[in-house]
Amino acid sequence: MSVVKINVLTVPAEQREVLEQRFAARAGAVENSDGFEWFELLRPVDGTDQYLVYTRWRDEESYLAWMEGGPMKAAHQGGGERPKPAATGSELWSFEVVQSAGAGRE
């Protein structure tokens, strides 16, 4: 059964562009991980300062292997001096996929 991990990032307005650029710069860092199914960075549009980082995994074991392995560490590390984080807070939500529908699915 697939699992969804949603990282809720609190991002001040002046850091939104920085956050989006950092995610764009590391495109592909998670996509080749075993068990990875989907990624989306969701920008808030209703006045909140919380971005959602949505990832979907084949199972919990795949997610944990990525978290504990080299690909995740590489995705979250920079060379030399580390820049100031764009987010001022983070919270992780976890879900199991019970039902799913979409265009072209049966």
JSON list of N, CA and C in Angstrom, two decimals, residues 5-76:
[
{"chain": "A", "resi": 5, "resn": "LYS", "atom": "N", "xyz": [3.85, 11.22, 2.36]},
{"chain": "A", "resi": 5, "resn": "LYS", "atom": "CA", "xyz": [4.52, 12.05, 3.36]},
{"chain": "A", "resi": 5, "resn": "LYS", "atom": "C", "xyz": [4.37, 13.49, 2.92]},
{"chain": "A", "resi": 6, "resn": "ILE", "atom": "N", "xyz": [3.82, 14.31, 3.79]},
{"chain": "A", "resi": 6, "resn": "ILE", "atom": "CA", "xyz": [3.64, 15.73, 3.49]},
{"chain": "A", "resi": 6, "resn": "ILE", "atom": "C", "xyz": [4.44, 16.53, 4.51]},
{"chain": "A", "resi": 7, "resn": "ASN", "atom": "N", "xyz": [5.45, 17.22, 4.02]},
{"chain": "A", "resi": 7, "resn": "ASN", "atom": "CA", "xyz": [6.24, 18.09, 4.88]},
{"chain": "A", "resi": 7, "resn": "ASN", "atom": "C", "xyz": [5.63, 19.48, 4.79]},
{"chain": "A", "resi": 8, "resn": "VAL", "atom": "N", "xyz": [5.15, 19.99, 5.91]},
{"chain": "A", "resi": 8, "resn": "VAL", "atom": "CA", "xyz": [4.52, 21.30, 5.98]},
{"chain": "A", "resi": 8, "resn": "VAL", "atom": "C", "xyz": [5.61, 22.30, 6.38]},
{"chain": "A", "resi": 9, "resn": "LEU", "atom": "N", "xyz": [5.96, 23.19, 5.44]},
{"chain": "A", "resi": 9, "resn": "LEU", "atom": "CA", "xyz": [7.02, 24.16, 5.67]},
{"chain": "A", "resi": 9, "resn": "LEU", "atom": "C", "xyz": [6.43, 25.55, 5.86]},
{"chain": "A", "resi": 10, "resn": "THR", "atom": "N", "xyz": [6.75, 26.17, 6.98]},
{"chain": "A", "resi": 10, "resn": "THR", "atom": "CA", "xyz": [6.34, 27.55, 7.22]},
{"chain": "A", "resi": 10, "resn": "THR", "atom": "C", "xyz": [7.40, 28.45, 6.58]},
{"chain": "A", "resi": 11, "resn": "VAL", "atom": "N", "xyz": [6.98, 29.25, 5.59]},
{"chain": "A", "resi": 11, "resn": "VAL", "atom": "CA", "xyz": [7.92, 30.05, 4.81]},
{"chain": "A", "resi": 11, "resn": "VAL", "atom": "C", "xyz": [7.46, 31.50, 4.79]},
{"chain": "A", "resi": 12, "resn": "PRO", "atom": "N", "xyz": [8.25, 32.42, 5.36]},
{"chain": "A", "resi": 12, "resn": "PRO", "atom": "CA", "xyz": [7.90, 33.84, 5.31]},
{"chain": "A", "resi": 12, "resn": "PRO", "atom": "C", "xyz": [7.84, 34.31, 3.85]},
{"chain": "A", "resi": 13, "resn": "ALA", "atom": "N", "xyz": [7.01, 35.32, 3.60]},
{"chain": "A", "resi": 13, "resn": "ALA", "atom": "CA", "xyz": [6.80, 35.82, 2.23]},
{"chain": "A", "resi": 13, "resn": "ALA", "atom": "C", "xyz": [8.11, 36.16, 1.53]},
{"chain": "A", "resi": 14, "resn": "GLU", "atom": "N", "xyz": [9.05, 36.75, 2.24]},
{"chain": "A", "resi": 14, "resn": "GLU", "atom": "CA", "xyz": [10.31, 37.16, 1.61]},
{"chain": "A", "resi": 14, "resn": "GLU", "atom": "C", "xyz": [11.22, 35.97, 1.27]},
{"chain": "A", "resi": 15, "resn": "GLN", "atom": "N", "xyz": [10.87, 34.76, 1.71]},
{"chain": "A", "resi": 15, "resn": "GLN", "atom": "CA", "xyz": [11.68, 33.57, 1.43]},
{"chain": "A", "resi": 15, "resn": "GLN", "atom": "C", "xyz": [11.04, 32.62, 0.42]},
{"chain": "A", "resi": 16, "resn": "ARG", "atom": "N", "xyz": [9.83, 32.94, -0.05]},
{"chain": "A", "resi": 16, "resn": "ARG", "atom": "CA", "xyz": [9.11, 32.03, -0.95]},
{"chain": "A", "resi": 16, "resn": "ARG", "atom": "C", "xyz": [9.91, 31.74, -2.21]},
{"chain": "A", "resi": 17, "resn": "GLU", "atom": "N", "xyz": [10.42, 32.77, -2.85]},
{"chain": "A", "resi": 17, "resn": "GLU", "atom": "CA", "xyz": [11.17, 32.58, -4.10]},
{"chain": "A", "resi": 17, "resn": "GLU", "atom": "C", "xyz": [12.43, 31.77, -3.84]},
{"chain": "A", "resi": 18, "resn": "VAL", "atom": "N", "xyz": [13.09, 32.01, -2.73]},
{"chain": "A", "resi": 18, "resn": "VAL", "atom": "CA", "xyz": [14.30, 31.25, -2.37]},
{"chain": "A", "resi": 18, "resn": "VAL", "atom": "C", "xyz": [13.97, 29.77, -2.24]},
{"chain": "A", "resi": 19, "resn": "LEU", "atom": "N", "xyz": [12.90, 29.46, -1.52]},
{"chain": "A", "resi": 19, "resn": "LEU", "atom": "CA", "xyz": [12.49, 28.06, -1.35]},
{"chain": "A", "resi": 19, "resn": "LEU", "atom": "C", "xyz": [12.22, 27.40, -2.69]},
{"chain": "A", "resi": 20, "resn": "GLU", "atom": "N", "xyz": [11.44, 28.05, -3.54]},
{"chain": "A", "resi": 20, "resn": "GLU", "atom": "CA", "xyz": [11.09, 27.47, -4.83]},
{"chain": "A", "resi": 20, "resn": "GLU", "atom": "C", "xyz": [12.32, 27.27, -5.70]},
{"chain": "A", "resi": 21, "resn": "GLN", "atom": "N", "xyz": [13.26, 28.21, -5.67]},
{"chain": "A", "resi": 21, "resn": "GLN", "atom": "CA", "xyz": [14.49, 28.07, -6.44]},
{"chain": "A", "resi": 21, "resn": "GLN", "atom": "C", "xyz": [15.34, 26.90, -5.93]},
{"chain": "A", "resi": 22, "resn": "ARG", "atom": "N", "xyz": [15.39, 26.73, -4.63]},
{"chain": "A", "resi": 22, "resn": "ARG", "atom": "CA", "xyz": [16.17, 25.62, -4.06]},
{"chain": "A", "resi": 22, "resn": "ARG", "atom": "C", "xyz": [15.58, 24.27, -4.47]},
{"chain": "A", "resi": 23, "resn": "PHE", "atom": "N", "xyz": [14.26, 24.17, -4.45]},
{"chain": "A", "resi": 23, "resn": "PHE", "atom": "CA", "xyz": [13.64, 22.91, -4.89]},
{"chain": "A", "resi": 23, "resn": "PHE", "atom": "C", "xyz": [13.90, 22.68, -6.38]},
{"chain": "A", "resi": 24, "resn": "ALA", "atom": "N", "xyz": [13.81, 23.72, -7.19]},
{"chain": "A", "resi": 24, "resn": "ALA", "atom": "CA", "xyz": [14.05, 23.58, -8.62]},
{"chain": "A", "resi": 24, "resn": "ALA", "atom": "C", "xyz": [15.50, 23.15, -8.88]},
{"chain": "A", "resi": 25, "resn": "ALA", "atom": "N", "xyz": [16.42, 23.66, -8.10]},
{"chain": "A", "resi": 25, "resn": "ALA", "atom": "CA", "xyz": [17.84, 23.35, -8.29]},
{"chain": "A", "resi": 25, "resn": "ALA", "atom": "C", "xyz": [18.17, 21.90, -7.97]},
{"chain": "A", "resi": 26, "resn": "ARG", "atom": "N", "xyz": [17.37, 21.27, -7.14]},
{"chain": "A", "resi": 26, "resn": "ARG", "atom": "CA", "xyz": [17.66, 19.89, -6.79]},
{"chain": "A", "resi": 26, "resn": "ARG", "atom": "C", "xyz": [16.68, 18.90, -7.43]},
{"chain": "A", "resi": 27, "resn": "ALA", "atom": "N", "xyz": [16.05, 19.33, -8.51]},
{"chain": "A", "resi": 27, "resn": "ALA", "atom": "CA", "xyz": [15.14, 18.45, -9.25]},
{"chain": "A", "resi": 27, "resn": "ALA", "atom": "C", "xyz": [15.86, 17.16, -9.60]},
{"chain": "A", "resi": 28, "resn": "GLY", "atom": "N", "xyz": [15.20, 16.05, -9.39]},
{"chain": "A", "resi": 28, "resn": "GLY", "atom": "CA", "xyz": [15.77, 14.75, -9.69]},
{"chain": "A", "resi": 28, "resn": "GLY", "atom": "C", "xyz": [16.43, 14.09, -8.50]},
{"chain": "A", "resi": 29, "resn": "ALA", "atom": "N", "xyz": [16.58, 14.80, -7.39]},
{"chain": "A", "resi": 29, "resn": "ALA", "atom": "CA", "xyz": [17.29, 14.26, -6.23]},
{"chain": "A", "resi": 29, "resn": "ALA", "atom": "C", "xyz": [16.55, 13.10, -5.57]},
{"chain": "A", "resi": 30, "resn": "VAL", "atom": "N", "xyz": [15.24, 13.03, -5.71]},
{"chain": "A", "resi": 30, "resn": "VAL", "atom": "CA", "xyz": [14.47, 11.97, -5.08]},
{"chain": "A", "resi": 30, "resn": "VAL", "atom": "C", "xyz": [13.85, 11.02, -6.11]},
{"chain": "A", "resi": 31, "resn": "GLU", "atom": "N", "xyz": [13.65, 11.48, -7.33]},
{"chain": "A", "resi": 31, "resn": "GLU", "atom": "CA", "xyz": [12.89, 10.74, -8.32]},
{"chain": "A", "resi": 31, "resn": "GLU", "atom": "C", "xyz": [13.44, 9.36, -8.67]},
{"chain": "A", "resi": 32, "resn": "ASN", "atom": "N", "xyz": [14.74, 9.16, -8.53]},
{"chain": "A", "resi": 32, "resn": "ASN", "atom": "CA", "xyz": [15.34, 7.87, -8.88]},
{"chain": "A", "resi": 32, "resn": "ASN", "atom": "C", "xyz": [15.46, 6.92, -7.69]},
{"chain": "A", "resi": 33, "resn": "SER", "atom": "N", "xyz": [14.91, 7.29, -6.55]},
{"chain": "A", "resi": 33, "resn": "SER", "atom": "CA", "xyz": [14.97, 6.45, -5.36]},
{"chain": "A", "resi": 33, "resn": "SER", "atom": "C", "xyz": [14.02, 5.28, -5.49]},
{"chain": "A", "resi": 34, "resn": "ASP", "atom": "N", "xyz": [14.46, 4.11, -5.05]},
{"chain": "A", "resi": 34, "resn": "ASP", "atom": "CA", "xyz": [13.64, 2.92, -5.10]},
{"chain": "A", "resi": 34, "resn": "ASP", "atom": "C", "xyz": [12.36, 3.13, -4.29]},
{"chain": "A", "resi": 35, "resn": "GLY", "atom": "N", "xyz": [11.23, 2.87, -4.88]},
{"chain": "A", "resi": 35, "resn": "GLY", "atom": "CA", "xyz": [9.95, 3.00, -4.21]},
{"chain": "A", "resi": 35, "resn": "GLY", "atom": "C", "xyz": [9.31, 4.37, -4.32]},
{"chain": "A", "resi": 36, "resn": "PHE", "atom": "N", "xyz": [10.02, 5.34, -4.88]},
{"chain": "A", "resi": 36, "resn": "PHE", "atom": "CA", "xyz": [9.46, 6.67, -5.05]},
{"chain": "A", "resi": 36, "resn": "PHE", "atom": "C", "xyz": [8.39, 6.64, -6.13]},
{"chain": "A", "resi": 37, "resn": "GLU", "atom": "N", "xyz": [7.25, 7.33, -5.88]},
{"chain": "A", "resi": 37, "resn": "GLU", "atom": "CA", "xyz": [6.17, 7.37, -6.86]},
{"chain": "A", "resi": 37, "resn": "GLU", "atom": "C", "xyz": [5.82, 8.78, -7.33]},
{"chain": "A", "resi": 38, "resn": "TRP", "atom": "N", "xyz": [5.86, 9.79, -6.45]},
{"chain": "A", "resi": 38, "resn": "TRP", "atom": "CA", "xyz": [5.37, 11.11, -6.85]},
{"chain": "A", "resi": 38, "resn": "TRP", "atom": "C", "xyz": [5.93, 12.19, -5.95]},
{"chain": "A", "resi": 39, "resn": "PHE", "atom": "N", "xyz": [6.11, 13.39, -6.52]},
{"chain": "A", "resi": 39, "resn": "PHE", "atom": "CA", "xyz": [6.53, 14.57, -5.77]},
{"chain": "A", "resi": 39, "resn": "PHE", "atom": "C", "xyz": [5.76, 15.79, -6.27]},
{"chain": "A", "resi": 40, "resn": "GLU", "atom": "N", "xyz": [5.37, 16.66, -5.36]},
{"chain": "A", "resi": 40, "resn": "GLU", "atom": "CA", "xyz": [4.80, 17.97, -5.72]},
{"chain": "A", "resi": 40, "resn": "GLU", "atom": "C", "xyz": [5.18, 18.97, -4.63]},
{"chain": "A", "resi": 41, "resn": "LEU", "atom": "N", "xyz": [5.56, 20.17, -5.06]},
{"chain": "A", "resi": 41, "resn": "LEU", "atom": "CA", "xyz": [5.74, 21.30, -4.14]},
{"chain": "A", "resi": 41, "resn": "LEU", "atom": "C", "xyz": [4.52, 22.18, -4.33]},
{"chain": "A", "resi": 42, "resn": "LEU", "atom": "N", "xyz": [3.75, 22.36, -3.27]},
{"chain": "A", "resi": 42, "resn": "LEU", "atom": "CA", "xyz": [2.49, 23.10, -3.36]},
{"chain": "A", "resi": 42, "resn": "LEU", "atom": "C", "xyz": [2.65, 24.47, -2.70]},
{"chain": "A", "resi": 43, "resn": "ARG", "atom": "N", "xyz": [2.43, 25.52, -3.51]},
{"chain": "A", "resi": 43, "resn": "ARG", "atom": "CA", "xyz": [2.53, 26.91, -3.04]},
{"chain": "A", "resi": 43, "resn": "ARG", "atom": "C", "xyz": [1.19, 27.35, -2.46]},
{"chain": "A", "resi": 44, "resn": "PRO", "atom": "N", "xyz": [1.19, 28.01, -1.31]},
{"chain": "A", "resi": 44, "resn": "PRO", "atom": "CA", "xyz": [-0.07, 28.48, -0.73]},
{"chain": "A", "resi": 44, "resn": "PRO", "atom": "C", "xyz": [-0.67, 29.64, -1.53]},
{"chain": "A", "resi": 45, "resn": "VAL", "atom": "N", "xyz": [-1.99, 29.65, -1.64]},
{"chain": "A", "resi": 45, "resn": "VAL", "atom": "CA", "xyz": [-2.68, 30.72, -2.36]},
{"chain": "A", "resi": 45, "resn": "VAL", "atom": "C", "xyz": [-3.79, 31.36, -1.53]},
{"chain": "A", "resi": 46, "resn": "ASP", "atom": "N", "xyz": [-3.98, 30.88, -0.30]},
{"chain": "A", "resi": 46, "resn": "ASP", "atom": "CA", "xyz": [-5.10, 31.37, 0.50]},
{"chain": "A", "resi": 46, "resn": "ASP", "atom": "C", "xyz": [-4.67, 32.23, 1.69]},
{"chain": "A", "resi": 47, "resn": "GLY", "atom": "N", "xyz": [-3.50, 32.85, 1.59]},
{"chain": "A", "resi": 47, "resn": "GLY", "atom": "CA", "xyz": [-3.07, 33.74, 2.65]},
{"chain": "A", "resi": 47, "resn": "GLY", "atom": "C", "xyz": [-2.23, 33.09, 3.73]},
{"chain": "A", "resi": 48, "resn": "THR", "atom": "N", "xyz": [-2.05, 31.80, 3.69]},
{"chain": "A", "resi": 48, "resn": "THR", "atom": "CA", "xyz": [-1.21, 31.12, 4.67]},
{"chain": "A", "resi": 48, "resn": "THR", "atom": "C", "xyz": [0.25, 31.21, 4.26]},
{"chain": "A", "resi": 49, "resn": "ASP", "atom": "N", "xyz": [1.15, 30.91, 5.16]},
{"chain": "A", "resi": 49, "resn": "ASP", "atom": "CA", "xyz": [2.58, 30.91, 4.83]},
{"chain": "A", "resi": 49, "resn": "ASP", "atom": "C", "xyz": [3.15, 29.49, 4.81]},
{"chain": "A", "resi": 50, "resn": "GLN", "atom": "N", "xyz": [2.27, 28.51, 4.63]},
{"chain": "A", "resi": 50, "resn": "GLN", "atom": "CA", "xyz": [2.71, 27.11, 4.66]},
{"chain": "A", "resi": 50, "resn": "GLN", "atom": "C", "xyz": [2.70, 26.46, 3.27]},
{"chain": "A", "resi": 51, "resn": "TYR", "atom": "N", "xyz": [3.89, 26.04, 2.84]},
{"chain": "A", "resi": 51, "resn": "TYR", "atom": "CA", "xyz": [4.04, 25.24, 1.64]},
{"chain": "A", "resi": 51, "resn": "TYR", "atom": "C", "xyz": [3.87, 23.78, 2.03]},
{"chain": "A", "resi": 52, "resn": "LEU", "atom": "N", "xyz": [3.41, 22.96, 1.10]},
{"chain": "A", "resi": 52, "resn": "LEU", "atom": "CA", "xyz": [3.33, 21.52, 1.31]},
{"chain": "A", "resi": 52, "resn": "LEU", "atom": "C", "xyz": [4.26, 20.84, 0.34]},
{"chain": "A", "resi": 53, "resn": "VAL", "atom": "N", "xyz": [5.12, 19.97, 0.86]},
{"chain": "A", "resi": 53, "resn": "VAL", "atom": "CA", "xyz": [5.99, 19.15, 0.04]},
{"chain": "A", "resi": 53, "resn": "VAL", "atom": "C", "xyz": [5.40, 17.74, 0.08]},
{"chain": "A", "resi": 54, "resn": "TYR", "atom": "N", "xyz": [4.78, 17.33, -1.03]},
{"chain": "A", "resi": 54, "resn": "TYR", "atom": "CA", "xyz": [4.05, 16.07, -1.12]},
{"chain": "A", "resi": 54, "resn": "TYR", "atom": "C", "xyz": [4.91, 15.02, -1.80]},
{"chain": "A", "resi": 55, "resn": "THR", "atom": "N", "xyz": [5.14, 13.90, -1.11]},
{"chain": "A", "resi": 55, "resn": "THR", "atom": "CA", "xyz": [5.81, 12.77, -1.75]},
{"chain": "A", "resi": 55, "resn": "THR", "atom": "C", "xyz": [4.97, 11.52, -1.50]},
{"chain": "A", "resi": 56, "resn": "ARG", "atom": "N", "xyz": [4.97, 10.65, -2.50]},
{"chain": "A", "resi": 56, "resn": "ARG", "atom": "CA", "xyz": [4.24, 9.38, -2.40]},
{"chain": "A", "resi": 56, "resn": "ARG", "atom": "C", "xyz": [5.25, 8.26, -2.64]},
{"chain": "A", "resi": 57, "resn": "TRP", "atom": "N", "xyz": [5.16, 7.23, -1.81]},
{"chain": "A", "resi": 57, "resn": "TRP", "atom": "CA", "xyz": [6.11, 6.11, -1.83]},
{"chain": "A", "resi": 57, "resn": "TRP", "atom": "C", "xyz": [5.38, 4.79, -1.93]},
{"chain": "A", "resi": 58, "resn": "ARG", "atom": "N", "xyz": [6.04, 3.79, -2.50]},
{"chain": "A", "resi": 58, "resn": "ARG", "atom": "CA", "xyz": [5.46, 2.45, -2.64]},
{"chain": "A", "resi": 58, "resn": "ARG", "atom": "C", "xyz": [5.04, 1.90, -1.27]},
{"chain": "A", "resi": 59, "resn": "ASP", "atom": "N", "xyz": [5.89, 2.13, -0.25]},
{"chain": "A", "resi": 59, "resn": "ASP", "atom": "CA", "xyz": [5.62, 1.65, 1.09]},
{"chain": "A", "resi": 59, "resn": "ASP", "atom": "C", "xyz": [6.49, 2.41, 2.09]},
{"chain": "A", "resi": 60, "resn": "GLU", "atom": "N", "xyz": [6.23, 2.22, 3.35]},
{"chain": "A", "resi": 60, "resn": "GLU", "atom": "CA", "xyz": [6.96, 2.91, 4.41]},
{"chain": "A", "resi": 60, "resn": "GLU", "atom": "C", "xyz": [8.45, 2.57, 4.37]},
{"chain": "A", "resi": 61, "resn": "GLU", "atom": "N", "xyz": [8.76, 1.32, 4.04]},
{"chain": "A", "resi": 61, "resn": "GLU", "atom": "CA", "xyz": [10.16, 0.89, 3.98]},
{"chain": "A", "resi": 61, "resn": "GLU", "atom": "C", "xyz": [10.94, 1.67, 2.92]},
{"chain": "A", "resi": 62, "resn": "SER", "atom": "N", "xyz": [10.32, 1.94, 1.78]},
{"chain": "A", "resi": 62, "resn": "SER", "atom": "CA", "xyz": [10.98, 2.71, 0.72]},
{"chain": "A", "resi": 62, "resn": "SER", "atom": "C", "xyz": [11.28, 4.13, 1.20]},
{"chain": "A", "resi": 63, "resn": "TYR", "atom": "N", "xyz": [10.32, 4.73, 1.88]},
{"chain": "A", "resi": 63, "resn": "TYR", "atom": "CA", "xyz": [10.52, 6.08, 2.41]},
{"chain": "A", "resi": 63, "resn": "TYR", "atom": "C", "xyz": [11.65, 6.08, 3.44]},
{"chain": "A", "resi": 64, "resn": "LEU", "atom": "N", "xyz": [11.62, 5.13, 4.36]},
{"chain": "A", "resi": 64, "resn": "LEU", "atom": "CA", "xyz": [12.66, 5.07, 5.40]},
{"chain": "A", "resi": 64, "resn": "LEU", "atom": "C", "xyz": [14.04, 4.83, 4.80]},
{"chain": "A", "resi": 65, "resn": "ALA", "atom": "N", "xyz": [14.12, 3.99, 3.77]},
{"chain": "A", "resi": 65, "resn": "ALA", "atom": "CA", "xyz": [15.40, 3.74, 3.11]},
{"chain": "A", "resi": 65, "resn": "ALA", "atom": "C", "xyz": [15.93, 5.03, 2.49]},
{"chain": "A", "resi": 66, "resn": "TRP", "atom": "N", "xyz": [15.05, 5.83, 1.89]},
{"chain": "A", "resi": 66, "resn": "TRP", "atom": "CA", "xyz": [15.47, 7.11, 1.33]},
{"chain": "A", "resi": 66, "resn": "TRP", "atom": "C", "xyz": [15.91, 8.06, 2.44]},
{"chain": "A", "resi": 67, "resn": "MET", "atom": "N", "xyz": [15.14, 8.13, 3.52]},
{"chain": "A", "resi": 67, "resn": "MET", "atom": "CA", "xyz": [15.47, 9.03, 4.63]},
{"chain": "A", "resi": 67, "resn": "MET", "atom": "C", "xyz": [16.83, 8.70, 5.23]},
{"chain": "A", "resi": 68, "resn": "GLU", "atom": "N", "xyz": [17.14, 7.43, 5.34]},
{"chain": "A", "resi": 68, "resn": "GLU", "atom": "CA", "xyz": [18.37, 6.99, 6.00]},
{"chain": "A", "resi": 68, "resn": "GLU", "atom": "C", "xyz": [19.54, 6.87, 5.05]},
{"chain": "A", "resi": 69, "resn": "GLY", "atom": "N", "xyz": [19.27, 6.94, 3.75]},
{"chain": "A", "resi": 69, "resn": "GLY", "atom": "CA", "xyz": [20.31, 6.71, 2.76]},
{"chain": "A", "resi": 69, "resn": "GLY", "atom": "C", "xyz": [20.95, 7.97, 2.22]},
{"chain": "A", "resi": 70, "resn": "GLY", "atom": "N", "xyz": [21.86, 7.76, 1.30]},
{"chain": "A", "resi": 70, "resn": "GLY", "atom": "CA", "xyz": [22.60, 8.85, 0.69]},
{"chain": "A", "resi": 70, "resn": "GLY", "atom": "C", "xyz": [21.78, 9.83, -0.12]},
{"chain": "A", "resi": 71, "resn": "PRO", "atom": "N", "xyz": [20.78, 9.39, -0.91]},
{"chain": "A", "resi": 71, "resn": "PRO", "atom": "CA", "xyz": [20.03, 10.33, -1.75]},
{"chain": "A", "resi": 71, "resn": "PRO", "atom": "C", "xyz": [19.37, 11.46, -0.95]},
{"chain": "A", "resi": 72, "resn": "MET", "atom": "N", "xyz": [18.76, 11.14, 0.19]},
{"chain": "A", "resi": 72, "resn": "MET", "atom": "CA", "xyz": [18.12, 12.19, 0.99]},
{"chain": "A", "resi": 72, "resn": "MET", "atom": "C", "xyz": [19.15, 13.14, 1.54]},
{"chain": "A", "resi": 73, "resn": "LYS", "atom": "N", "xyz": [20.24, 12.61, 2.05]},
{"chain": "A", "resi": 73, "resn": "LYS", "atom": "CA", "xyz": [21.29, 13.47, 2.61]},
{"chain": "A", "resi": 73, "resn": "LYS", "atom": "C", "xyz": [21.87, 14.37, 1.53]},
{"chain": "A", "resi": 74, "resn": "ALA", "atom": "N", "xyz": [22.06, 13.83, 0.34]},
{"chain": "A", "resi": 74, "resn": "ALA", "atom": "CA", "xyz": [22.59, 14.63, -0.76]},
{"chain": "A", "resi": 74, "resn": "ALA", "atom": "C", "xyz": [21.60, 15.72, -1.16]},
{"chain": "A", "resi": 75, "resn": "ALA", "atom": "N", "xyz": [20.30, 15.41, -1.11]},
{"chain": "A", "resi": 75, "resn": "ALA", "atom": "CA", "xyz": [19.27, 16.38, -1.47]},
{"chain": "A", "resi": 75, "resn": "ALA", "atom": "C", "xyz": [19.20, 17.53, -0.48]},
{"chain": "A", "resi": 76, "resn": "HIS", "atom": "N", "xyz": [19.60, 17.28, 0.77]},
{"chain": "A", "resi": 76, "resn": "HIS", "atom": "CA", "xyz": [19.49, 18.29, 1.81]},
{"chain": "A", "resi": 76, "resn": "HIS", "atom": "C", "xyz": [20.82, 18.90, 2.22]}
]
